[in-house]
Structure formats: structure tokens, C-alpha cells
Amino acid sequence: MIGSHLSVAGGLTNALDEAQRLGLDTVQVFTKNQRQWRVPPLSDSAADAWLSELRRLGWTSRTVAHNSYLVNLASPDPDLRAKSLDSMREDLDRCRRLSIRYLVFHPGAHMGQGVAPAIERLAQACATLLRETRGSDVVLCLENTAGGGTTLGRTLEELAAAKAAIDTAAGPDARRRVGFCIDTCHALAAGYDLASTPAGDGTGRKRTRAEGRALGQAFLQAFDRACGLSNLRVLHLNDSLAARASRLDRHAHIGQGKVAPGVFAAIVNHPALRNTPMILETPKGDDPKGKPWDLANARRLRALLDH
């Protein structure tokens, strides 16, 4: 299922309309302003219109939301952590009302206070949210990060540790509501070898499609060992302007960055991921032919499918 993160400016259903116009299979949205703590409530009319469009498209249980960039559930600052909890509560409630199955969020940052206590703070915050929303089927999806600053989630092992801590704090009934989102740009920037050019080669040679596909398969196997492939609920398919291990989060169009194209082929063809939302977060606008970049990027991914 290939989709894109689309704007809800002017109304939530605008994202669904644009996704249909682009021929996408799913969509990711912000359910509220991602750069403000205080937001107006979600109106019943907006929720009803969204649900009506979801039913018309047949997209129930396949859409994705991304939380606010302000949220840091791992923060050592109790005030920031409290505001983050409030923001996530609102996101979870909106996802429930809008039948959005997956809520992607960044694990947060330890702000110089250490990884282990930060993961514990994150786990306790998530456990609180899961207890408060018992009965909901919205899945919290921990997203891997590029690893800049003191952010958590750079490595697969750190993601796995975060989920394990959340599962322990929240109890066994909540485990089905905690999963992962993997971003290909972030993985490369964090240091995983998904690169189009071999490190230390010196020749500038580009890896072949087969070589890139082997890298993608190896990464998915590493993810399965660390986190469990069945827990991978959402993918962010983005190329990277920045090099491997740069720890810079700079998204690029598919095939125009540092990620080997074969990596994307390995992902879109993996049988276990066939029904997993694969979301583009690539730059917007039109390509040199005047076509929307989302359309061009989706076509590039579909061209990698084995037929």
C-alpha cells in the first residue's frame, strides 16, 4: 500500500481527496497543528466527513497519523513531559474518532540525561496512555530516528529496548498496540548500510539493483531479529540527501538521494509487508514535467514491484 503524507489544510478530507487524485492506496496526516501545543477541538462535522470519505474509499484501518514534533515523552523536564502526554492523548483520541489505525511518533530525546532513564520515562508515559485508552485499537508506532542530538531510536536495538520497556510497564494486553515505523532516510543517516555507493570504494561506483536489494533484505532481517517483522506496522519510504552515518534527517525524492534503489525494491516486494502502509514524506511540488512529485515518487516505487 503506497501513500504519502498529505496536507489537511482547508479540511481533513482534502488529504483523502488528494490521495485519490494521485492514485494512492493510503495516506498519512497530522490530525492537528503539529507545531502548536494548544489546538481547537476536532468538530463532529469534520470527523463525520472524514469517516464518510474513508468508507467510500474502503480505507478503514489503513490510514496513518503522525504526532506533533513538539512531543518528547522521554524528556527529563516534567512540565514538557506533561504537555507531551496531553498532546498524545489528543492525537490518540482523534485517531480513534477518525478510524486511523496507526499513530507514528518519535521516541523522544534524553536531553543529556542518559538513554536508560529516558527509555524508562518513555515507557511509563506510553503505559499511561495505553491504560487510559484501553479498548482502542490505535497502535502506537515508534519511529527510528537519524540520531541527531540526544534523540532516542537511532538503532534497532534501542527501538527494541523501548518497546520491551513499554510492554513491561503497560502489561501484556497492551503489546498488540505498540509497534514500529521504519524510515529509510533515517536508517541510512543513522549508519545502516543502505547506501547507493559502497563506503571506502574510492571509485564512485554505484551499486547495482541486485546489490541494493541484498542490502535492503539484510536490513529487514536485522530488523526481524531485533524487533520482529510482525511489529513493523508502517514504513516511511524516503531517499536521503545526506550520506550514511551523517545523522542528518534530509529527505529526497526516490532515486535522487544516497539510498540504493534496490533497497526500496526489497521493501516493496517483501511478502510480509504487502499490506503495510508505505508512506512517502518526500518534498512536495511538481517535477520538471509538471507532474506532482508524489505521483512521480509513487510511480518509481511501483516500477520496482516484481510482476
mmCIF file of C-alpha atoms in Angstrom:
data_model
loop_
_atom_site.group_PDB
_atom_site.id
_atom_site.type_symbol
_atom_site.label_atom_id
_atom_site.label_comp_id
_atom_site.label_asym_id
_atom_site.label_seq_id
_atom_site.Cartn_x
_atom_site.Cartn_y
_atom_site.Cartn_z
ATOM 1 C CA MET A 1 0.000 0.000 0.000
ATOM 2 C CA ILE A 2 1.764 3.128 -1.216
ATOM 3 C CA GLY A 3 0.690 6.513 0.105
ATOM 4 C CA SER A 4 2.028 9.914 1.084
ATOM 5 C CA HIS A 5 1.889 12.412 3.908
ATOM 6 C CA LEU A 6 -0.636 14.952 2.627
ATOM 7 C CA SER A 7 -1.888 18.288 3.873
ATOM 8 C CA VAL A 8 -5.189 18.705 5.690
ATOM 9 C CA ALA A 9 -5.218 22.473 5.129
ATOM 10 C CA GLY A 10 -8.776 23.558 4.484
ATOM 11 C CA GLY A 11 -10.220 20.343 5.914
ATOM 12 C CA LEU A 12 -9.222 16.797 6.826
ATOM 13 C CA THR A 13 -10.932 15.264 3.800
ATOM 14 C CA ASN A 14 -8.731 17.294 1.449
ATOM 15 C CA ALA A 15 -5.929 14.803 2.143
ATOM 16 C CA LEU A 16 -8.164 11.892 1.137
ATOM 17 C CA ASP A 17 -9.307 13.700 -1.998
ATOM 18 C CA GLU A 18 -5.703 14.435 -2.999
ATOM 19 C CA ALA A 19 -4.640 10.850 -2.308
ATOM 20 C CA GLN A 20 -7.384 9.578 -4.588
ATOM 21 C CA ARG A 21 -6.454 12.081 -7.303
ATOM 22 C CA LEU A 22 -2.850 10.857 -7.146
ATOM 23 C CA GLY A 23 -3.916 7.210 -7.324
ATOM 24 C CA LEU A 24 -2.503 6.374 -3.889
ATOM 25 C CA ASP A 25 -3.580 3.476 -1.695
ATOM 26 C CA THR A 26 -3.387 5.193 1.685
ATOM 27 C CA VAL A 27 -2.440 8.464 3.369
ATOM 28 C CA GLN A 28 -0.666 9.895 6.415
ATOM 29 C CA VAL A 29 -1.839 13.135 8.037
ATOM 30 C CA PHE A 30 -1.395 15.384 11.018
ATOM 31 C CA THR A 31 -4.741 15.376 12.805
ATOM 32 C CA LYS A 32 -3.914 18.777 14.331
ATOM 33 C CA ASN A 33 -1.330 21.542 14.035
ATOM 34 C CA GLN A 34 1.991 19.772 14.644
ATOM 35 C CA ARG A 35 3.805 22.889 15.848
ATOM 36 C CA GLN A 36 1.373 24.146 18.475
ATOM 37 C CA TRP A 37 0.501 22.841 21.921
ATOM 38 C CA ARG A 38 -2.953 24.368 22.038
ATOM 39 C CA VAL A 39 -5.321 23.355 19.253
ATOM 40 C CA PRO A 40 -9.071 23.740 18.698
ATOM 41 C CA PRO A 41 -11.161 20.615 19.279
ATOM 42 C CA LEU A 42 -11.972 18.249 16.433
ATOM 43 C CA SER A 43 -15.518 19.015 15.336
ATOM 44 C CA ASP A 44 -18.109 16.292 14.862
ATOM 45 C CA SER A 45 -18.776 17.532 11.326
ATOM 46 C CA ALA A 46 -15.086 17.219 10.361
ATOM 47 C CA ALA A 47 -14.895 13.719 11.847
ATOM 48 C CA ASP A 48 -18.111 12.625 10.132
ATOM 49 C CA ALA A 49 -16.936 13.926 6.751
ATOM 50 C CA TRP A 50 -13.614 12.095 7.096
ATOM 51 C CA LEU A 51 -15.322 8.824 8.083
ATOM 52 C CA SER A 52 -17.738 9.115 5.169
ATOM 53 C CA GLU A 53 -14.829 9.500 2.736
ATOM 54 C CA LEU A 54 -12.946 6.601 4.337
ATOM 55 C CA ARG A 55 -15.956 4.339 3.813
ATOM 56 C CA ARG A 56 -16.331 5.479 0.212
ATOM 57 C CA LEU A 57 -12.656 4.725 -0.482
ATOM 58 C CA GLY A 58 -12.693 1.483 1.509
ATOM 59 C CA TRP A 59 -9.686 2.654 3.518
ATOM 60 C CA THR A 60 -10.833 1.729 7.005
ATOM 61 C CA SER A 61 -7.891 0.621 9.215
ATOM 62 C CA ARG A 62 -5.167 1.515 6.714
ATOM 63 C CA THR A 63 -4.577 5.241 7.308
ATOM 64 C CA VAL A 64 -1.761 6.732 9.376
ATOM 65 C CA ALA A 65 -1.323 9.810 11.568
ATOM 66 C CA HIS A 66 1.907 11.430 12.742
ATOM 67 C CA ASN A 67 2.077 13.121 16.114
ATOM 68 C CA SER A 68 3.309 16.617 16.908
ATOM 69 C CA TYR A 69 7.010 17.391 16.500
ATOM 70 C CA LEU A 70 6.897 19.147 19.899
ATOM 71 C CA VAL A 71 6.266 15.949 21.839
ATOM 72 C CA ASN A 72 9.059 14.433 23.932
ATOM 73 C CA LEU A 73 7.731 11.671 26.178
ATOM 74 C CA ALA A 74 11.303 10.847 27.254
ATOM 75 C CA SER A 75 12.106 14.348 28.486
ATOM 76 C CA PRO A 76 13.588 14.777 31.976
ATOM 77 C CA ASP A 77 11.608 18.044 32.237
ATOM 78 C CA PRO A 78 8.310 17.154 33.991
ATOM 79 C CA ASP A 79 6.465 20.138 32.509
ATOM 80 C CA LEU A 80 7.447 19.221 28.942
ATOM 81 C CA ARG A 81 6.595 15.598 29.603
ATOM 82 C CA ALA A 82 3.160 16.578 30.928
ATOM 83 C CA LYS A 83 2.448 18.724 27.861
ATOM 84 C CA SER A 84 3.659 15.886 25.655
ATOM 85 C CA LEU A 85 1.274 13.467 27.346
ATOM 86 C CA ASP A 86 -1.631 15.867 26.808
ATOM 87 C CA SER A 87 -0.734 16.237 23.141
ATOM 88 C CA MET A 88 -0.506 12.470 22.641
ATOM 89 C CA ARG A 89 -3.832 11.957 24.422
ATOM 90 C CA GLU A 90 -5.421 14.322 21.940
ATOM 91 C CA ASP A 91 -3.768 12.539 18.997
ATOM 92 C CA LEU A 92 -4.927 9.146 20.251
ATOM 93 C CA ASP A 93 -8.472 10.394 20.744
ATOM 94 C CA ARG A 94 -8.543 11.903 17.253
ATOM 95 C CA CYS A 95 -7.180 8.727 15.712
ATOM 96 C CA ARG A 96 -9.887 6.720 17.466
ATOM 97 C CA ARG A 97 -12.629 9.084 16.292
ATOM 98 C CA LEU A 98 -11.263 9.119 12.732
ATOM 99 C CA SER A 99 -10.645 5.342 12.491
ATOM 100 C CA ILE A 100 -6.928 5.988 11.914
ATOM 101 C CA ARG A 101 -5.226 2.764 12.916
ATOM 102 C CA TYR A 102 -1.597 3.864 13.293
ATOM 103 C CA LEU A 103 -0.108 6.803 15.206
ATOM 104 C CA VAL A 104 3.580 7.300 14.394
ATOM 105 C CA PHE A 105 5.723 9.111 16.957
ATOM 106 C CA HIS A 106 9.400 9.724 17.652
ATOM 107 C CA PRO A 107 10.716 8.117 20.861
ATOM 108 C CA GLY A 108 11.983 11.486 22.107
ATOM 109 C CA ALA A 109 15.304 12.783 23.401
ATOM 110 C CA HIS A 110 17.108 12.266 26.699
ATOM 111 C CA MET A 111 18.455 15.851 26.783
ATOM 112 C CA GLY A 112 21.827 14.739 28.129
ATOM 113 C CA GLN A 113 20.396 12.677 30.987
ATOM 114 C CA GLY A 114 21.164 9.227 29.565
ATOM 115 C CA VAL A 115 19.443 6.647 27.394
ATOM 116 C CA ALA A 116 18.295 4.148 30.048
ATOM 117 C CA PRO A 117 16.345 6.593 32.256
ATOM 118 C CA ALA A 118 14.896 8.230 29.121
ATOM 119 C CA ILE A 119 13.560 4.896 27.894
ATOM 120 C CA GLU A 120 12.002 4.314 31.315
ATOM 121 C CA ARG A 121 10.292 7.728 31.198
ATOM 122 C CA LEU A 122 9.064 6.959 27.677
ATOM 123 C CA ALA A 123 7.776 3.566 28.802
ATOM 124 C CA GLN A 124 5.873 4.987 31.763
ATOM 125 C CA ALA A 125 4.322 7.719 29.601
ATOM 126 C CA CYS A 126 3.223 5.231 26.939
ATOM 127 C CA ALA A 127 1.882 2.860 29.588
ATOM 128 C CA THR A 128 -0.230 5.693 30.975
ATOM 129 C CA LEU A 129 -1.619 6.472 27.515
ATOM 130 C CA LEU A 130 -2.356 2.824 26.764
ATOM 131 C CA ARG A 131 -4.152 2.334 30.072
ATOM 132 C CA GLU A 132 -6.207 5.481 29.560
ATOM 133 C CA THR A 133 -7.255 4.343 26.077
ATOM 134 C CA ARG A 134 -7.955 0.708 26.915
ATOM 135 C CA GLY A 135 -10.359 -0.717 24.336
ATOM 136 C CA SER A 136 -8.992 1.415 21.499
ATOM 137 C CA ASP A 137 -7.319 -0.310 18.551
ATOM 138 C CA VAL A 138 -4.982 2.611 17.690
ATOM 139 C CA VAL A 139 -1.393 1.350 17.506
ATOM 140 C CA LEU A 140 1.494 3.482 18.779
ATOM 141 C CA CYS A 141 4.328 3.193 16.247
ATOM 142 C CA LEU A 142 7.831 4.049 17.453
ATOM 143 C CA GLU A 143 9.783 5.580 14.563
ATOM 144 C CA ASN A 144 13.517 5.140 14.100
ATOM 145 C CA THR A 145 15.469 8.385 14.020
ATOM 146 C CA ALA A 146 18.540 9.717 12.224
ATOM 147 C CA GLY A 147 20.213 10.046 15.637
ATOM 148 C CA GLY A 148 20.859 13.762 15.776
ATOM 149 C CA GLY A 149 21.488 15.344 19.177
ATOM 150 C CA THR A 150 20.243 13.220 22.069
ATOM 151 C CA THR A 151 17.360 11.584 20.215
ATOM 152 C CA LEU A 152 16.426 8.005 21.005
ATOM 153 C CA GLY A 153 15.737 5.350 18.396
ATOM 154 C CA ARG A 154 18.841 5.587 16.214
ATOM 155 C CA THR A 155 19.490 1.859 16.397
ATOM 156 C CA LEU A 156 17.164 -1.104 16.052
ATOM 157 C CA GLU A 157 18.325 -2.320 19.455
ATOM 158 C CA GLU A 158 17.271 0.966 21.057
ATOM 159 C CA LEU A 159 13.846 0.699 19.422
ATOM 160 C CA ALA A 160 13.515 -2.870 20.653
ATOM 161 C CA ALA A 161 14.508 -1.818 24.181
ATOM 162 C CA ALA A 162 11.887 0.946 24.122
ATOM 163 C CA LYS A 163 9.106 -1.440 23.091
ATOM 164 C CA ALA A 164 10.196 -4.028 25.665
ATOM 165 C CA ALA A 165 10.083 -1.377 28.396
ATOM 166 C CA ILE A 166 6.654 -0.179 27.258
ATOM 167 C CA ASP A 167 5.324 -3.754 27.141
ATOM 168 C CA THR A 168 6.580 -4.372 30.676
ATOM 169 C CA ALA A 169 5.144 -1.123 32.027
ATOM 170 C CA ALA A 170 1.798 -1.396 30.229
ATOM 171 C CA GLY A 171 1.213 -5.137 30.611
ATOM 172 C CA PRO A 172 0.662 -7.960 28.116
ATOM 173 C CA ASP A 173 -2.748 -6.756 26.894
ATOM 174 C CA ALA A 174 -1.149 -3.585 25.505
ATOM 175 C CA ARG A 175 1.577 -5.276 23.446
ATOM 176 C CA ARG A 176 -0.601 -5.525 20.349
ATOM 177 C CA ARG A 177 -0.928 -1.725 20.429
ATOM 178 C CA VAL A 178 2.808 -0.991 20.281
ATOM 179 C CA GLY A 179 4.685 -1.349 17.005
ATOM 180 C CA PHE A 180 7.281 0.315 14.834
ATOM 181 C CA CYS A 181 7.660 2.635 11.871
ATOM 182 C CA ILE A 182 10.891 2.441 9.868
ATOM 183 C CA ASP A 183 12.095 5.413 7.827
ATOM 184 C CA THR A 184 14.666 4.529 5.147
ATOM 185 C CA CYS A 185 16.220 8.009 5.149
ATOM 186 C CA HIS A 186 16.647 7.886 8.924
ATOM 187 C CA ALA A 187 18.135 4.393 8.800
ATOM 188 C CA LEU A 188 20.803 5.434 6.305
ATOM 189 C CA ALA A 189 21.599 8.645 8.195
ATOM 190 C CA ALA A 190 21.832 6.640 11.421
ATOM 191 C CA GLY A 191 24.571 4.490 9.913
ATOM 192 C CA TYR A 192 22.897 1.439 8.394
ATOM 193 C CA ASP A 193 24.421 0.465 5.073
ATOM 194 C CA LEU A 194 21.633 1.146 2.611
ATOM 195 C CA ALA A 195 23.851 3.383 0.508
ATOM 196 C CA SER A 196 23.954 3.571 -3.266
ATOM 197 C CA THR A 197 27.772 3.869 -3.197
ATOM 198 C CA PRO A 198 29.997 1.452 -1.218
ATOM 199 C CA ALA A 199 31.900 3.128 1.626
ATOM 200 C CA GLY A 200 35.644 3.408 1.074
ATOM 201 C CA ASP A 201 35.367 2.263 -2.545
ATOM 202 C CA GLY A 202 37.021 5.412 -3.875
ATOM 203 C CA THR A 203 35.717 4.860 -7.400
ATOM 204 C CA GLY A 204 32.301 6.424 -7.006
ATOM 205 C CA ARG A 205 30.779 3.223 -8.381
ATOM 206 C CA LYS A 206 27.026 2.908 -7.912
ATOM 207 C CA ARG A 207 25.736 -0.331 -6.500
ATOM 208 C CA THR A 208 23.644 -2.438 -8.836
ATOM 209 C CA ARG A 209 19.949 -3.024 -8.250
ATOM 210 C CA ALA A 210 20.735 -6.544 -7.080
ATOM 211 C CA GLU A 211 23.362 -5.290 -4.603
ATOM 212 C CA GLY A 212 20.959 -2.706 -3.219
ATOM 213 C CA ARG A 213 18.216 -5.287 -2.920
ATOM 214 C CA ALA A 214 20.550 -7.522 -0.915
ATOM 215 C CA LEU A 215 21.252 -4.588 1.432
ATOM 216 C CA GLY A 216 17.533 -3.996 1.916
ATOM 217 C CA GLN A 217 16.904 -7.665 2.608
ATOM 218 C CA ALA A 218 19.752 -7.755 5.120
ATOM 219 C CA PHE A 219 18.352 -4.705 6.906
ATOM 220 C CA LEU A 220 14.881 -6.260 7.132
ATOM 221 C CA GLN A 221 16.448 -9.440 8.514
ATOM 222 C CA ALA A 222 18.308 -7.375 11.121
ATOM 223 C CA PHE A 223 15.040 -5.649 11.996
ATOM 224 C CA ASP A 224 13.303 -9.001 12.343
ATOM 225 C CA ARG A 225 15.996 -10.255 14.726
ATOM 226 C CA ALA A 226 15.901 -7.126 16.878
ATOM 227 C CA CYS A 227 12.265 -6.035 16.759
ATOM 228 C CA GLY A 228 10.198 -8.699 14.998
ATOM 229 C CA LEU A 229 8.940 -8.100 11.476
ATOM 230 C CA SER A 230 5.362 -8.682 12.622
ATOM 231 C CA ASN A 231 5.690 -5.486 14.699
ATOM 232 C CA LEU A 232 6.554 -3.340 11.655
ATOM 233 C CA ARG A 233 3.256 -1.512 11.116
ATOM 234 C CA VAL A 234 4.255 1.494 8.957
ATOM 235 C CA LEU A 235 7.105 2.342 6.582
ATOM 236 C CA HIS A 236 8.332 5.783 5.578
ATOM 237 C CA LEU A 237 9.945 5.368 2.169
ATOM 238 C CA ASN A 238 12.224 8.364 1.698
ATOM 239 C CA ASP A 239 15.512 8.810 -0.095
ATOM 240 C CA SER A 240 18.247 10.774 1.698
ATOM 241 C CA LEU A 241 20.132 13.890 0.687
ATOM 242 C CA ALA A 242 22.644 13.246 3.477
ATOM 243 C CA ALA A 243 25.237 10.498 3.487
ATOM 244 C CA ARG A 244 25.345 7.342 5.556
ATOM 245 C CA ALA A 245 26.040 7.955 9.273
ATOM 246 C CA SER A 246 25.608 11.737 8.836
ATOM 247 C CA ARG A 247 22.804 11.742 11.458
ATOM 248 C CA LEU A 248 21.091 14.373 9.297
ATOM 249 C CA ASP A 249 17.384 13.996 8.512
ATOM 250 C CA ARG A 250 17.166 15.316 4.929
ATOM 251 C CA HIS A 251 14.547 13.662 2.724
ATOM 252 C CA ALA A 252 14.957 13.348 -1.047
ATOM 253 C CA HIS A 253 12.907 12.041 -3.973
ATOM 254 C CA ILE A 254 13.123 8.321 -4.659
ATOM 255 C CA GLY A 255 16.198 7.637 -6.782
ATOM 256 C CA GLN A 256 17.681 11.095 -6.252
ATOM 257 C CA GLY A 257 19.484 10.543 -2.968
ATOM 258 C CA LYS A 258 22.001 8.312 -1.237
ATOM 259 C CA VAL A 259 19.762 5.269 -0.683
ATOM 260 C CA ALA A 260 20.353 2.429 -3.142
ATOM 261 C CA PRO A 261 17.205 1.965 -5.306
ATOM 262 C CA GLY A 262 17.409 -1.777 -4.729
ATOM 263 C CA VAL A 263 16.697 -1.130 -1.043
ATOM 264 C CA PHE A 264 13.238 0.140 -1.962
ATOM 265 C CA ALA A 265 12.756 -2.893 -4.230
ATOM 266 C CA ALA A 266 13.500 -5.221 -1.295
ATOM 267 C CA ILE A 267 10.903 -3.466 0.839
ATOM 268 C CA VAL A 268 8.029 -3.137 -1.644
ATOM 269 C CA ASN A 269 8.393 -6.786 -2.681
ATOM 270 C CA HIS A 270 8.683 -8.332 0.775
ATOM 271 C CA PRO A 271 5.676 -10.656 1.196
ATOM 272 C CA ALA A 272 5.268 -9.874 4.902
ATOM 273 C CA LEU A 273 4.929 -6.158 4.129
ATOM 274 C CA ARG A 274 2.361 -6.397 1.338
ATOM 275 C CA ASN A 275 -0.424 -4.868 3.446
ATOM 276 C CA THR A 276 1.785 -2.433 5.366
ATOM 277 C CA PRO A 277 1.229 1.299 4.669
ATOM 278 C CA MET A 278 4.298 2.631 2.838
ATOM 279 C CA ILE A 279 4.274 6.403 3.198
ATOM 280 C CA LEU A 280 6.239 8.935 1.153
ATOM 281 C CA GLU A 281 7.463 12.003 3.048
ATOM 282 C CA THR A 282 9.395 13.382 0.092
ATOM 283 C CA PRO A 283 9.386 17.076 -0.922
ATOM 284 C CA LYS A 284 6.180 18.449 -2.459
ATOM 285 C CA GLY A 285 5.689 20.448 -5.631
ATOM 286 C CA ASP A 286 5.907 19.432 -9.295
ATOM 287 C CA ASP A 287 8.649 17.585 -11.159
ATOM 288 C CA PRO A 288 10.309 19.020 -14.306
ATOM 289 C CA LYS A 289 7.427 17.609 -16.388
ATOM 290 C CA GLY A 290 4.881 19.500 -14.335
ATOM 291 C CA LYS A 291 3.565 16.398 -12.572
ATOM 292 C CA PRO A 292 3.186 16.232 -8.776
ATOM 293 C CA TRP A 293 6.284 14.798 -7.132
ATOM 294 C CA ASP A 294 4.097 12.487 -5.047
ATOM 295 C CA LEU A 295 2.817 10.942 -8.268
ATOM 296 C CA ALA A 296 6.354 10.582 -9.653
ATOM 297 C CA ASN A 297 7.692 9.021 -6.439
ATOM 298 C CA ALA A 298 4.775 6.592 -6.151
ATOM 299 C CA ARG A 299 5.316 5.516 -9.766
ATOM 300 C CA ARG A 300 9.016 4.958 -9.086
ATOM 301 C CA LEU A 301 8.196 2.683 -6.169
ATOM 302 C CA ARG A 302 5.565 0.760 -8.128
ATOM 303 C CA ALA A 303 8.016 0.305 -11.002
ATOM 304 C CA LEU A 304 10.163 -1.721 -8.561
ATOM 305 C CA LEU A 305 7.416 -4.274 -7.955
ATOM 306 C CA ASP A 306 8.046 -7.752 -9.277
ATOM 307 C CA HIS A 307 5.401 -8.797 -11.760
#
